[in-house]
CSV table of C-alpha atoms and ligand atoms in Angstrom, one decimal:
chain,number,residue,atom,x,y,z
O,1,UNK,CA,14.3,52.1,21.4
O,2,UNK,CA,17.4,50.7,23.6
O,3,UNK,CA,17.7,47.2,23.7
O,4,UNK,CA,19.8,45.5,26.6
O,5,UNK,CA,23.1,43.6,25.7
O,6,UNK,CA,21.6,40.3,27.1
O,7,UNK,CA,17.8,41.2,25.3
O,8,UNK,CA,20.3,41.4,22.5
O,9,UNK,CA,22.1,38.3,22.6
O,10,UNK,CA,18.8,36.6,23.2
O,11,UNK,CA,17.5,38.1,20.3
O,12,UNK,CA,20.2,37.1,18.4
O,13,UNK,CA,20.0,33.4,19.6
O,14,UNK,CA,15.9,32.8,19.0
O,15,UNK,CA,15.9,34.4,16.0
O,16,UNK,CA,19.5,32.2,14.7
O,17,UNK,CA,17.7,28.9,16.0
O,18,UNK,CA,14.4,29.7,14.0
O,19,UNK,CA,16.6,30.7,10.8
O,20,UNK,CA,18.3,27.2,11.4
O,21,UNK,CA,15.1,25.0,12.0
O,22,UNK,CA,13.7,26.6,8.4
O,23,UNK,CA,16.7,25.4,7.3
O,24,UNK,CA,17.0,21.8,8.5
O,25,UNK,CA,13.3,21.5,7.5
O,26,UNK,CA,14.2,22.8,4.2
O,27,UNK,CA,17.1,20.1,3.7
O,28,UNK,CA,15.2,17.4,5.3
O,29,UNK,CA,12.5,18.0,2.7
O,30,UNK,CA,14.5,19.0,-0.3
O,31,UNK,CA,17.5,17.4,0.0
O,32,UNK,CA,16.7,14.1,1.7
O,33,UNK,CA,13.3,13.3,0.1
O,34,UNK,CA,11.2,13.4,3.7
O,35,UNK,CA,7.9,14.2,3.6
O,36,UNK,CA,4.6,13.7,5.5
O,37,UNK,CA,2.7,10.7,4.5
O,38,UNK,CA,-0.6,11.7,2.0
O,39,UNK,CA,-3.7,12.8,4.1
O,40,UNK,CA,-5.8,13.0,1.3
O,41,UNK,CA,-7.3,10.0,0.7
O,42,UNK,CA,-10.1,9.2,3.5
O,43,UNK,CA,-11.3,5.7,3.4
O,44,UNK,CA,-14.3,3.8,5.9
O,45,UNK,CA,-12.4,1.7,8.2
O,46,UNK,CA,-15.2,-0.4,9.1
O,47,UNK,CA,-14.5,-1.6,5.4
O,48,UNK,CA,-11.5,-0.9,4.0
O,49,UNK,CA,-12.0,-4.2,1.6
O,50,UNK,CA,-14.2,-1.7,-0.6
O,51,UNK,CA,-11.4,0.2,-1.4
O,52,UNK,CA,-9.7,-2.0,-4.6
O,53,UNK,CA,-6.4,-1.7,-3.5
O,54,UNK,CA,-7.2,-3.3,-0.1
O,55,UNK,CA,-9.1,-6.0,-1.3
O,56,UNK,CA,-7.8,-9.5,0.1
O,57,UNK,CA,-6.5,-10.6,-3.1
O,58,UNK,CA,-4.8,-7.6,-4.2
O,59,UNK,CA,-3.2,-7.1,-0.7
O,60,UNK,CA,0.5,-7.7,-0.9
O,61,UNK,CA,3.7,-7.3,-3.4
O,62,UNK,CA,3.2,-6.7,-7.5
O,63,UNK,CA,4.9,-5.7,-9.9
O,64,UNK,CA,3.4,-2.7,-11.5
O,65,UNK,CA,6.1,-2.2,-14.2
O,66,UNK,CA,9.6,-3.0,-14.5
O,67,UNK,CA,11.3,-2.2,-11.5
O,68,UNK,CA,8.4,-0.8,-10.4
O,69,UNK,CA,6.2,-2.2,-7.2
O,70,UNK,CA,3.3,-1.4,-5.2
O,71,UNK,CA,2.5,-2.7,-1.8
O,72,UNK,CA,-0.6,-3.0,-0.4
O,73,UNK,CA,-0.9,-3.5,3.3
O,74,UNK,CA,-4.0,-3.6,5.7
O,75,UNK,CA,-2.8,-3.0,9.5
O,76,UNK,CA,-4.6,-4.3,12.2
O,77,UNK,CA,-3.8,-5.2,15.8
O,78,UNK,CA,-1.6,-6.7,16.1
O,79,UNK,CA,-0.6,-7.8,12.6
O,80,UNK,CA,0.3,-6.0,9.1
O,81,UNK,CA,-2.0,-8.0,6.5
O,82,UNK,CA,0.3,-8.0,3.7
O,83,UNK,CA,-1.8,-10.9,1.9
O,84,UNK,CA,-1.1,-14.6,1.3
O,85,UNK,CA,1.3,-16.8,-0.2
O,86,UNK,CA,0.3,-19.6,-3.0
O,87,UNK,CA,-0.1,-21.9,0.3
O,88,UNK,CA,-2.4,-20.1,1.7
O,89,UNK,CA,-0.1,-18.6,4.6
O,90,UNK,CA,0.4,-15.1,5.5
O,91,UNK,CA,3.4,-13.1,4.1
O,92,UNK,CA,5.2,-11.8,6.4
O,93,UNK,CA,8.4,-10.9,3.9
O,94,UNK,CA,8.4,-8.4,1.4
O,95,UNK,CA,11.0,-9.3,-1.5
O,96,UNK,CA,12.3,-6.7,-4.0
O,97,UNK,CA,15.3,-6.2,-6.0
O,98,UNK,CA,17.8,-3.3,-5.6
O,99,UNK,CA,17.0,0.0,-7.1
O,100,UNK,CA,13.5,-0.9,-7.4
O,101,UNK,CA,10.9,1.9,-6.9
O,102,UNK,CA,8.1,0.7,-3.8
O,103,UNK,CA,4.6,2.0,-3.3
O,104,UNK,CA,3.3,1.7,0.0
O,105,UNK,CA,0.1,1.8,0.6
O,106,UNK,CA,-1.3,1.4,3.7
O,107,UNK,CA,-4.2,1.2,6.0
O,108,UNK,CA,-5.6,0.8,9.4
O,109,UNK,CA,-8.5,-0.8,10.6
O,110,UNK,CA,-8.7,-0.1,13.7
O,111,UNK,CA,-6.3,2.1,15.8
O,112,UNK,CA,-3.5,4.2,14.9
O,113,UNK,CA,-0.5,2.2,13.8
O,114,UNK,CA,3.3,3.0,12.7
O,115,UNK,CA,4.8,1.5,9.7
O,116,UNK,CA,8.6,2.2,10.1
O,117,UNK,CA,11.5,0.2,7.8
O,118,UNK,CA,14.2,0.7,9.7
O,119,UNK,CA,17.1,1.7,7.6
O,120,UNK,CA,14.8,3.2,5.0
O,121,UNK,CA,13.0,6.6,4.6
O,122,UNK,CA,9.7,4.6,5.1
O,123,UNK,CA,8.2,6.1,8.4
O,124,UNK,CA,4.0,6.4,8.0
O,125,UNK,CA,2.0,7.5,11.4
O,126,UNK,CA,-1.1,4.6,9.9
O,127,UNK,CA,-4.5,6.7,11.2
O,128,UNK,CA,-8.3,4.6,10.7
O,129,UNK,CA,-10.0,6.5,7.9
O,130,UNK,CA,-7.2,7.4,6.1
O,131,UNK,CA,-4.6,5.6,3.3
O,132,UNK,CA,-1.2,6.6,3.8
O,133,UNK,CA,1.2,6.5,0.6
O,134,UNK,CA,5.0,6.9,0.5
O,135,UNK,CA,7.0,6.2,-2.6
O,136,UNK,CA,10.7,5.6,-2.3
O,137,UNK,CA,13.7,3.9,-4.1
O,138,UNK,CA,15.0,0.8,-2.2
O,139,UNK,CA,19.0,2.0,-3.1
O,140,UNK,CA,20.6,-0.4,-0.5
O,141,UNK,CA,20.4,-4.3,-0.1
O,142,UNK,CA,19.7,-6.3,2.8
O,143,UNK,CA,17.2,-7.4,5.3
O,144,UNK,CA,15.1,-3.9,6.6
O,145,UNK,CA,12.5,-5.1,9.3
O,146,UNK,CA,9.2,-3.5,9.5
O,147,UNK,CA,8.2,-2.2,12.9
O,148,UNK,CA,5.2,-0.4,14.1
O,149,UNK,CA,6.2,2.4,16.2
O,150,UNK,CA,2.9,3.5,17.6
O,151,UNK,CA,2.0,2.0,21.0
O,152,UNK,CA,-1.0,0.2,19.8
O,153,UNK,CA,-2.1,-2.2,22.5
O,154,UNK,CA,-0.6,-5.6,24.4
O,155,UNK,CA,0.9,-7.3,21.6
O,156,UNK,CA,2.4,-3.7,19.8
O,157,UNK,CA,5.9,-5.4,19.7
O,158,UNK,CA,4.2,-8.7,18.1
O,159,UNK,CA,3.8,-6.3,14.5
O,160,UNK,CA,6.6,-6.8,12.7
O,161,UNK,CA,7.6,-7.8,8.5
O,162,UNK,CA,10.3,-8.1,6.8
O,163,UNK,CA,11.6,-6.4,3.3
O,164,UNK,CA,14.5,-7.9,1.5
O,165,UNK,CA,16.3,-6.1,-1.0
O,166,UNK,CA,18.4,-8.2,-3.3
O,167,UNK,CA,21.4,-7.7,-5.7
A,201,LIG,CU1,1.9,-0.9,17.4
């Protein structure tokens, strides 16, 4: 078979860009801890506050061991129900100490929502009937906000929290 010089080159160049792809994939995944939030758990999003870890009172930050949290966190639009504070007022910041290991879990219970921490690996696509998990290690301080990154309706850019990592 007689291949062209430019069949050739082009060859050359799709089959180089695949090989690369693999590999940023690869690293990404490997290297950099990125990976797809769980699908596995389904969950009825009519009533999501069956489900114990999205009951109203265990909604929110706790300390699961030492240095160890979970988060539990019901979105809606256009707000992320992260529970209440001893006042009775909705938390809106999430406060953990550096090097701590965080458990998000979170839900939707209605449309599809994001749940991006900027500055973090935290980056869930939040689908109804589903519970989307991602365990990380908060390794730098500071203030990271929360943003939901899935156009979810008029007040999208109203969804917003805040984690704080201390020293
Ligand atoms: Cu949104």
């Amino acid at each position: 078979m007689h291949l062209h010089k430019y069949e050739k080159i082009w060859l050359t160049f799709g089959l180089g860009s695949l090989a690369l792809f693999l590999v940023i994939i690869g690293f990404a995944a490997f290297w950099k801890g990125t990976h797809p939030m769980s699908h596995i758990e389904t969950i009825d999003p009519q009533n999501v506050e069956a489900h114990e870890s999205f009951k109203p009172e265990n909604l929110g930050l706790r300390e699961v061991a030492e240095g160890k949290y979970t988060v539990n966190i019901v979105a809606s639009a256009f707000n992320y129900d992260i529970g209440t504070d001893a006042d009775g007022k909705p938390v809106k910041k999430i406060r953990v100490p550096k090097g701590s290991t965080v458990l998000f879990q979170i839900t939707t219970k209605d449309v599809v929502h994001g749940f991006q921490v900027a500055g973090t690996n935290v980056n869930m696509m939040v689908e109804p009937g589903h519970v989307s998990r991602l365990e990380t290690v908060m390794k730098n301080a500071g203030e990271f906000t929360v943003v939901c990154n899935e156009y979810c309706g008029i007040g999208h850019h109203q969804m917003f929290a805040t984690v704080e990592v201390y020293e």
